[in-house]
Amino acid sequence: MINHPSQVIAIGGASGLIGSALCTALELDGHTVKRLVRRPVKDPDREIYWKPSAGEIDTDALQGVDATVHLGGAGLAEHRWTDEYKQKIRESRVKSTRLLCETLAGFEKKPRVHVNASAIGYYGVRGDERIDETSPGGKGYLADVCRDWETATQPAWESGIRVCQIRIGVVLSSEGGALSKMLTPFRMGAGGTLGSGDQYMSWVALADVVSAIQFALDHDPLHGAVNATAPNPVTNREFTQTLGELLHRPTVMRTPAFAVRLMVGSEMADELLLGGARIYPTRLTGEGFEFACPDIRTALKAALAE
Ligand SMILES: NC(=O)c1ccc[n+]([C@@H]2O[C@H](COP(=O)([O-])OP(=O)(O)OC[C@H]3O[C@@H](n4cnc5c(N)ncnc54)[C@H](OP(=O)(O)O)[C@@H]3O)[C@@H](O)[C@H]2O)c1
């Protein structure tokens, strides 16, 4: 960070795909990172205890940090969307965000900025409509969760803290997330389009989502909703073809919509895999952010080389 060197930054969800990469990037830049951990603290210089499900957080240890980031939440695709698991997806995000933001709001010396994860699920399923941060939210389970998740940051911004809600796209990495799950079938030559293949996929390279969070931490004019998606969203067909070409594998094994629904359940299939939205990062590009991987071929090459 150029404008704010040597900051103390507390991070929730630090052990995850984005969190681990962010912690490494911030520490390499000379910042002190304090991970919010949901287990007993082992290293008090680097960790702060919290247990969001029980409303517990070590406020003394959190006092005085310069900035906070929260990326935590139960995995969206780790489990079939039963009513119980849907509640876990929602509560793990909304409760933890509210606990952190209420705690920060109560501090006399507040952090300069709070950056909270959100997701492009906010916009719902939108065909080929061009979407940016000025577009209204969508309908459906994920859109509702994202709305509640973003609203949970309210205590922080009402208390005067600058807050960015980062609406993250499909993160491309071979270390985790959607792409890592696709690699085995694609490498076996069993990859192919899902449903019609026309649905848009608004993706972002792991390195770029980490840089976007660092940009939000550093860049004082930025606040509110910020899309972290690459400037060139692609259809599922284009994504499939590009990945197949890079892996030198055929991609003719099209999975029809009914089969996708049978495999993962209709709601998850329709909202995560068969539906999509064509999203543009207007706030980031408008503020001068530059993507290291602006096109799908560059991003997939970078992910496959990780
Ligand atoms: N990856 C993507 O494609 C993508 C796309 C859109 C939005 N996002 C959002 O961005 C955030 C970070 O993504 P990610 O890919 O880094 O996620 P991730 O790898 O699944 O990590 C999320 C972290 O959340 C914490 N966590 C897990 N279960 C939890 C629970 N039940 N209650 C509270 N915390 C829990 C864990 O960290 P600790 O054990 O350290 O607490 C976990 O490492 C998530 O909220 C995700 O929804 C990700």
CSV table of C-alpha atoms and ligand atoms in Angstrom, one decimal:
chain,number,residue,atom,x,y,z
A,1,MET,CA,0.0,0.0,0.0
A,2,ILE,CA,1.4,3.3,-1.0
A,3,ASN,CA,-0.8,5.8,0.9
A,4,HIS,CA,-0.8,3.9,4.2
A,5,PRO,CA,2.5,2.0,4.9
A,6,SER,CA,3.1,-0.3,7.9
A,7,GLN,CA,-0.5,-0.8,9.0
A,8,VAL,CA,-1.8,-3.3,11.6
A,9,ILE,CA,-4.6,-5.2,9.8
A,10,ALA,CA,-7.0,-7.8,11.4
A,11,ILE,CA,-8.4,-10.4,9.1
A,12,GLY,CA,-11.4,-12.7,9.6
A,13,GLY,CA,-11.5,-15.8,7.4
A,14,ALA,CA,-7.8,-15.6,7.1
A,15,SER,CA,-7.2,-19.3,6.6
A,16,GLY,CA,-9.3,-19.5,3.4
A,17,LEU,CA,-8.3,-19.3,-0.3
A,18,ILE,CA,-8.4,-15.5,-0.5
A,19,GLY,CA,-7.5,-14.9,3.1
A,20,SER,CA,-4.2,-16.9,3.0
A,21,ALA,CA,-3.1,-15.2,-0.2
A,22,LEU,CA,-4.1,-11.8,1.2
A,23,CYS,CA,-2.2,-12.3,4.5
A,24,THR,CA,1.0,-13.3,2.6
A,25,ALA,CA,0.7,-10.3,0.3
A,26,LEU,CA,0.2,-7.8,3.2
A,27,GLU,CA,3.0,-9.3,5.2
A,28,LEU,CA,5.3,-9.1,2.2
A,29,ASP,CA,4.4,-5.4,1.9
A,30,GLY,CA,5.6,-4.9,5.5
A,31,HIS,CA,2.2,-4.8,7.3
A,32,THR,CA,1.4,-6.6,10.5
A,33,VAL,CA,-1.5,-9.1,10.1
A,34,LYS,CA,-3.5,-10.3,13.0
A,35,ARG,CA,-5.7,-13.3,12.0
A,36,LEU,CA,-9.1,-13.6,13.8
A,37,VAL,CA,-9.1,-17.3,14.8
A,38,ARG,CA,-12.1,-19.5,15.8
A,39,ARG,CA,-9.9,-21.6,18.2
A,40,PRO,CA,-7.6,-20.8,21.1
A,41,VAL,CA,-4.9,-18.4,20.2
A,42,LYS,CA,-1.4,-19.9,19.8
A,43,ASP,CA,0.5,-16.8,18.9
A,44,PRO,CA,-0.9,-13.6,20.5
A,45,ASP,CA,1.3,-11.3,18.3
A,46,ARG,CA,-0.3,-12.7,15.2
A,47,GLU,CA,-3.8,-13.9,16.2
A,48,ILE,CA,-7.0,-12.6,17.9
A,49,TYR,CA,-9.6,-15.0,19.3
A,50,TRP,CA,-13.2,-14.8,18.2
A,51,LYS,CA,-16.1,-17.2,18.0
A,52,PRO,CA,-18.8,-15.5,15.9
A,53,SER,CA,-21.4,-18.3,16.4
A,54,ALA,CA,-21.3,-17.6,20.1
A,55,GLY,CA,-21.0,-13.8,19.8
A,56,GLU,CA,-17.5,-13.8,21.3
A,57,ILE,CA,-14.6,-11.6,20.3
A,58,ASP,CA,-11.4,-10.5,22.1
A,59,THR,CA,-12.1,-6.8,22.0
A,60,ASP,CA,-8.9,-5.9,24.0
A,61,ALA,CA,-6.8,-7.6,21.4
A,62,LEU,CA,-8.6,-6.0,18.5
A,63,GLN,CA,-8.4,-2.4,19.9
A,64,GLY,CA,-6.1,-0.1,18.0
A,65,VAL,CA,-5.9,-1.9,14.6
A,66,ASP,CA,-5.6,0.4,11.6
A,67,ALA,CA,-7.8,-1.7,9.3
A,68,THR,CA,-10.0,-4.8,9.2
A,69,VAL,CA,-10.9,-7.3,6.5
A,70,HIS,CA,-13.6,-10.0,6.8
A,71,LEU,CA,-13.7,-12.9,4.4
A,72,GLY,CA,-15.2,-15.7,6.6
A,73,GLY,CA,-18.2,-17.9,5.8
A,74,ALA,CA,-19.1,-21.5,5.3
A,75,GLY,CA,-18.3,-22.8,1.8
A,76,LEU,CA,-21.1,-22.3,-0.7
A,77,ALA,CA,-20.4,-25.5,-2.7
A,78,GLU,CA,-19.1,-27.7,0.1
A,79,HIS,CA,-22.5,-29.3,0.9
A,80,ARG,CA,-25.9,-29.8,-0.7
A,81,TRP,CA,-28.1,-26.8,0.0
A,82,THR,CA,-30.4,-28.4,2.6
A,83,ASP,CA,-32.4,-25.9,4.8
A,84,GLU,CA,-29.9,-26.5,7.6
A,85,TYR,CA,-26.8,-25.8,5.4
A,86,LYS,CA,-28.4,-22.7,3.8
A,87,GLN,CA,-28.9,-21.4,7.3
A,88,LYS,CA,-25.2,-22.1,8.0
A,89,ILE,CA,-24.1,-20.3,4.8
A,90,ARG,CA,-26.2,-17.2,5.9
A,91,GLU,CA,-25.4,-17.1,9.6
A,92,SER,CA,-21.7,-17.7,9.2
A,93,ARG,CA,-21.5,-14.6,7.1
A,94,VAL,CA,-24.1,-12.3,8.6
A,95,LYS,CA,-23.5,-13.0,12.3
A,96,SER,CA,-19.7,-12.8,12.0
A,97,THR,CA,-19.9,-9.6,10.0
A,98,ARG,CA,-22.3,-8.0,12.4
A,99,LEU,CA,-20.3,-9.0,15.5
A,100,LEU,CA,-17.1,-7.5,14.0
A,101,CYS,CA,-18.8,-4.3,12.7
A,102,GLU,CA,-20.6,-3.7,16.0
A,103,THR,CA,-17.4,-4.2,17.9
A,104,LEU,CA,-15.5,-1.8,15.7
A,105,ALA,CA,-18.2,0.8,15.9
A,106,GLY,CA,-17.9,0.8,19.7
A,107,PHE,CA,-14.2,1.6,19.8
A,108,GLU,CA,-13.0,5.0,20.7
A,109,LYS,CA,-10.1,4.7,18.2
A,110,LYS,CA,-11.8,3.1,15.2
A,111,PRO,CA,-10.0,1.5,12.3
A,112,ARG,CA,-9.5,3.7,9.2
A,113,VAL,CA,-11.3,1.2,6.9
A,114,HIS,CA,-13.2,-2.1,7.0
A,115,VAL,CA,-13.3,-4.3,3.9
A,116,ASN,CA,-15.9,-7.0,3.9
A,117,ALA,CA,-16.4,-9.8,1.4
A,118,SER,CA,-19.7,-10.0,-0.5
A,119,ALA,CA,-20.3,-11.9,-3.7
A,120,ILE,CA,-21.7,-11.3,-7.2
A,121,GLY,CA,-24.6,-13.5,-6.1
A,122,TYR,CA,-26.0,-10.1,-5.0
A,123,TYR,CA,-27.1,-9.5,-8.5
A,124,GLY,CA,-28.9,-12.9,-9.0
A,125,VAL,CA,-29.3,-14.6,-12.4
A,126,ARG,CA,-29.3,-11.9,-15.1
A,127,GLY,CA,-28.8,-13.4,-18.6
A,128,ASP,CA,-26.6,-11.2,-20.8
A,129,GLU,CA,-27.6,-7.8,-19.2
A,130,ARG,CA,-24.6,-5.7,-18.5
A,131,ILE,CA,-24.3,-5.2,-14.7
A,132,ASP,CA,-22.3,-2.9,-12.6
A,133,GLU,CA,-22.4,-1.5,-9.0
A,134,THR,CA,-25.3,0.8,-10.0
A,135,SER,CA,-27.5,-2.1,-11.0
A,136,PRO,CA,-30.2,-3.2,-8.5
A,137,GLY,CA,-29.8,-6.4,-6.6
A,138,GLY,CA,-31.4,-9.6,-7.9
A,139,LYS,CA,-33.7,-12.3,-6.6
A,140,GLY,CA,-33.1,-15.7,-5.1
A,141,TYR,CA,-31.4,-17.3,-2.1
A,142,LEU,CA,-27.8,-16.0,-2.7
A,143,ALA,CA,-29.0,-12.5,-3.5
A,144,ASP,CA,-30.9,-12.4,-0.2
A,145,VAL,CA,-27.8,-13.7,1.7
A,146,CYS,CA,-25.6,-11.1,0.1
A,147,ARG,CA,-28.0,-8.3,0.9
A,148,ASP,CA,-28.2,-9.3,4.6
A,149,TRP,CA,-24.4,-9.8,4.6
A,150,GLU,CA,-23.8,-6.3,3.3
A,151,THR,CA,-26.4,-4.8,5.6
A,152,ALA,CA,-24.5,-6.4,8.5
A,153,THR,CA,-21.7,-3.9,7.9
A,154,GLN,CA,-24.0,-1.0,8.7
A,155,PRO,CA,-22.8,-0.4,12.3
A,156,ALA,CA,-19.3,0.2,11.0
A,157,TRP,CA,-20.2,2.7,8.3
A,158,GLU,CA,-22.8,4.4,10.6
A,159,SER,CA,-20.0,5.0,13.1
A,160,GLY,CA,-17.9,6.8,10.5
A,161,ILE,CA,-15.6,3.9,9.4
A,162,ARG,CA,-15.0,3.8,5.7
A,163,VAL,CA,-16.5,0.4,4.5
A,164,CYS,CA,-16.1,-1.4,1.2
A,165,GLN,CA,-18.2,-4.4,0.4
A,166,ILE,CA,-16.3,-6.3,-2.2
A,167,ARG,CA,-18.7,-8.3,-4.5
A,168,ILE,CA,-16.3,-11.1,-5.4
A,169,GLY,CA,-16.7,-13.0,-8.7
A,170,VAL,CA,-15.7,-16.7,-9.3
A,171,VAL,CA,-12.1,-16.8,-8.1
A,172,LEU,CA,-9.8,-18.7,-10.4
A,173,SER,CA,-7.1,-20.6,-8.7
A,174,SER,CA,-5.9,-24.2,-8.9
A,175,GLU,CA,-5.5,-24.1,-5.1
A,176,GLY,CA,-9.2,-24.0,-4.3
A,177,GLY,CA,-12.6,-22.8,-5.3
A,178,ALA,CA,-14.6,-23.6,-8.5
A,179,LEU,CA,-11.6,-24.1,-10.9
A,180,SER,CA,-9.8,-26.6,-8.6
A,181,LYS,CA,-13.0,-28.7,-8.5
A,182,MET,CA,-13.2,-28.7,-12.4
A,183,LEU,CA,-9.6,-29.6,-13.1
A,184,THR,CA,-9.8,-33.3,-12.6
A,185,PRO,CA,-12.7,-34.0,-15.0
A,186,PHE,CA,-11.2,-31.5,-17.5
A,187,ARG,CA,-7.8,-33.2,-17.3
A,188,MET,CA,-9.5,-36.6,-17.9
A,189,GLY,CA,-11.2,-35.2,-21.0
A,190,ALA,CA,-14.6,-35.2,-19.3
A,191,GLY,CA,-15.0,-31.4,-19.2
A,192,GLY,CA,-17.7,-29.7,-21.1
A,193,THR,CA,-20.4,-27.0,-21.0
A,194,LEU,CA,-23.1,-27.0,-18.3
A,195,GLY,CA,-26.7,-26.5,-19.5
A,196,SER,CA,-26.9,-24.2,-22.5
A,197,GLY,CA,-23.4,-22.9,-22.0
A,198,ASP,CA,-24.8,-19.4,-22.7
A,199,GLN,CA,-24.7,-18.4,-19.0
A,200,TYR,CA,-22.2,-15.7,-18.1
A,201,MET,CA,-19.4,-16.4,-15.7
A,202,SER,CA,-18.0,-13.3,-14.0
A,203,TRP,CA,-14.6,-14.5,-12.8
A,204,VAL,CA,-11.5,-12.9,-11.2
A,205,ALA,CA,-7.9,-14.2,-10.9
A,206,LEU,CA,-6.8,-14.9,-7.3
A,207,ALA,CA,-4.0,-12.4,-7.6
A,208,ASP,CA,-6.4,-9.7,-8.8
A,209,VAL,CA,-9.0,-10.2,-6.0
A,210,VAL,CA,-6.1,-9.9,-3.5
A,211,SER,CA,-4.9,-6.7,-5.2
A,212,ALA,CA,-8.4,-5.3,-5.3
A,213,ILE,CA,-8.7,-5.8,-1.5
A,214,GLN,CA,-5.3,-4.1,-1.0
A,215,PHE,CA,-6.5,-1.3,-3.3
A,216,ALA,CA,-9.7,-0.9,-1.2
A,217,LEU,CA,-7.6,-0.8,2.0
A,218,ASP,CA,-5.3,1.9,0.6
A,219,HIS,CA,-7.6,4.0,-1.6
A,220,ASP,CA,-9.5,6.4,0.6
A,221,PRO,CA,-12.1,7.6,-2.0
A,222,LEU,CA,-13.4,4.0,-2.4
A,223,HIS,CA,-16.4,3.1,-0.3
A,224,GLY,CA,-19.6,1.0,-0.6
A,225,ALA,CA,-20.1,-1.8,-3.1
A,226,VAL,CA,-17.2,-2.7,-5.3
A,227,ASN,CA,-17.3,-5.4,-7.9
A,228,ALA,CA,-14.1,-7.6,-7.9
A,229,THR,CA,-14.6,-9.3,-11.2
A,230,ALA,CA,-12.3,-9.1,-14.3
A,231,PRO,CA,-13.3,-6.6,-17.0
A,232,ASN,CA,-14.1,-9.4,-19.5
A,233,PRO,CA,-16.7,-11.8,-18.2
A,234,VAL,CA,-17.2,-14.9,-20.5
A,235,THR,CA,-19.9,-17.4,-21.1
A,236,ASN,CA,-19.6,-20.9,-19.8
A,237,ARG,CA,-19.0,-22.1,-23.3
A,238,GLU,CA,-16.0,-19.7,-23.8
A,239,PHE,CA,-14.6,-20.6,-20.4
A,240,THR,CA,-14.9,-24.3,-21.2
A,241,GLN,CA,-13.3,-24.0,-24.6
A,242,THR,CA,-10.4,-21.9,-23.3
A,243,LEU,CA,-9.7,-24.3,-20.4
A,244,GLY,CA,-9.8,-27.3,-22.7
A,245,GLU,CA,-7.4,-25.7,-25.2
A,246,LEU,CA,-4.9,-24.8,-22.4
A,247,LEU,CA,-5.1,-28.4,-21.0
A,248,HIS,CA,-5.0,-29.9,-24.6
A,249,ARG,CA,-8.2,-31.9,-23.8
A,250,PRO,CA,-11.5,-32.3,-25.6
A,251,THR,CA,-14.5,-30.5,-24.1
A,252,VAL,CA,-17.4,-32.2,-25.9
A,253,MET,CA,-19.0,-33.8,-22.8
A,254,ARG,CA,-21.9,-31.4,-22.4
A,255,THR,CA,-23.9,-31.8,-19.2
A,256,PRO,CA,-27.6,-31.0,-19.7
A,257,ALA,CA,-29.4,-28.8,-17.2
A,258,PHE,CA,-31.5,-31.6,-15.8
A,259,ALA,CA,-28.4,-33.7,-15.0
A,260,VAL,CA,-26.7,-30.7,-13.3
A,261,ARG,CA,-29.9,-30.3,-11.2
A,262,LEU,CA,-29.9,-34.0,-10.3
A,263,MET,CA,-26.2,-33.9,-9.2
A,264,VAL,CA,-26.3,-30.8,-6.9
A,265,GLY,CA,-30.0,-30.0,-6.4
A,266,SER,CA,-32.1,-27.5,-8.4
A,267,GLU,CA,-31.5,-24.4,-6.3
A,268,MET,CA,-27.7,-24.6,-6.3
A,269,ALA,CA,-27.7,-25.7,-9.9
A,270,ASP,CA,-29.8,-22.8,-11.1
A,271,GLU,CA,-28.1,-20.1,-9.0
A,272,LEU,CA,-24.5,-21.2,-9.1
A,273,LEU,CA,-24.0,-23.3,-12.2
A,274,LEU,CA,-26.7,-22.8,-14.8
A,275,GLY,CA,-27.5,-19.2,-14.2
A,276,GLY,CA,-25.0,-16.3,-14.2
A,277,ALA,CA,-24.6,-12.6,-14.6
A,278,ARG,CA,-22.4,-10.4,-16.8
A,279,ILE,CA,-20.7,-8.1,-14.3
A,280,TYR,CA,-18.3,-5.3,-14.9
A,281,PRO,CA,-15.9,-3.8,-12.3
A,282,THR,CA,-16.8,-0.2,-13.0
A,283,ARG,CA,-15.8,1.3,-9.5
A,284,LEU,CA,-12.4,-0.3,-9.6
A,285,THR,CA,-11.5,0.6,-13.1
A,286,GLY,CA,-13.0,4.1,-12.6
A,287,GLU,CA,-10.6,4.6,-9.7
A,288,GLY,CA,-7.6,3.5,-11.7
A,289,PHE,CA,-7.2,-0.1,-10.6
A,290,GLU,CA,-5.3,-2.3,-13.1
A,291,PHE,CA,-6.0,-6.0,-13.5
A,292,ALA,CA,-3.0,-8.3,-13.9
A,293,CYS,CA,-5.2,-10.9,-15.6
A,294,PRO,CA,-7.9,-9.0,-17.5
A,295,ASP,CA,-8.8,-11.8,-19.9
A,296,ILE,CA,-9.7,-15.4,-19.3
A,297,ARG,CA,-6.8,-17.0,-21.1
A,298,THR,CA,-4.2,-15.1,-19.1
A,299,ALA,CA,-6.1,-15.8,-15.9
A,300,LEU,CA,-6.4,-19.6,-16.5
A,301,LYS,CA,-2.7,-19.8,-17.5
A,302,ALA,CA,-1.8,-18.0,-14.3
A,303,ALA,CA,-4.0,-20.4,-12.2
A,304,LEU,CA,-2.7,-23.5,-13.9
A,305,ALA,CA,0.9,-22.4,-13.2
A,306,GLU,CA,0.2,-21.9,-9.4
B,1,LIG,N1,-13.7,-18.1,-3.8
B,1,LIG,C1,-14.7,-17.6,-4.6
B,1,LIG,O1,-14.8,-17.9,-5.8
B,1,LIG,C2,-15.6,-16.5,-4.0
B,1,LIG,C3,-16.5,-15.9,-4.8
B,1,LIG,C4,-17.4,-15.0,-4.3
B,1,LIG,C5,-17.4,-14.7,-2.9
B,1,LIG,N2,-16.5,-15.3,-2.1
B,1,LIG,C6,-16.5,-15.0,-0.7
B,1,LIG,O2,-15.3,-14.5,-0.3
B,1,LIG,C7,-15.0,-15.0,1.0
B,1,LIG,C8,-13.6,-15.7,1.0
B,1,LIG,O3,-13.6,-16.7,0.0
B,1,LIG,P1,-12.6,-17.9,0.0
B,1,LIG,O4,-12.7,-18.5,-1.3
B,1,LIG,O5,-11.3,-17.5,0.6
B,1,LIG,O6,-13.4,-18.8,1.1
B,1,LIG,P2,-12.9,-20.1,1.8
B,1,LIG,O7,-11.6,-20.6,1.2
B,1,LIG,O8,-14.0,-21.1,1.9
B,1,LIG,O9,-12.5,-19.6,3.3
B,1,LIG,C9,-13.5,-19.0,4.1
B,1,LIG,C10,-13.0,-19.0,5.5
B,1,LIG,O10,-14.2,-18.7,6.3
B,1,LIG,C11,-14.0,-19.3,7.6
B,1,LIG,N3,-15.1,-20.1,7.8
B,1,LIG,C12,-15.4,-21.4,7.3
B,1,LIG,N4,-16.5,-21.9,7.8
B,1,LIG,C13,-17.0,-20.9,8.7
B,1,LIG,C14,-18.1,-20.9,9.5
B,1,LIG,N5,-19.0,-21.9,9.6
B,1,LIG,N6,-18.3,-19.8,10.3
B,1,LIG,C15,-17.4,-18.7,10.2
B,1,LIG,N7,-16.3,-18.7,9.4
B,1,LIG,C16,-16.1,-19.8,8.7
B,1,LIG,C17,-12.7,-20.1,7.5
B,1,LIG,O11,-11.7,-19.2,8.1
B,1,LIG,P3,-11.2,-19.3,9.6
B,1,LIG,O12,-11.1,-20.8,9.9
B,1,LIG,O13,-9.8,-18.7,9.5
B,1,LIG,O14,-12.1,-18.6,10.4
B,1,LIG,C18,-12.5,-20.3,6.0
B,1,LIG,O15,-11.1,-20.4,5.8
B,1,LIG,C19,-16.1,-16.0,1.4
B,1,LIG,O16,-17.0,-15.3,2.3
B,1,LIG,C20,-16.8,-16.3,0.1
B,1,LIG,O17,-18.2,-16.5,0.2
B,1,LIG,C21,-15.6,-16.2,-2.6
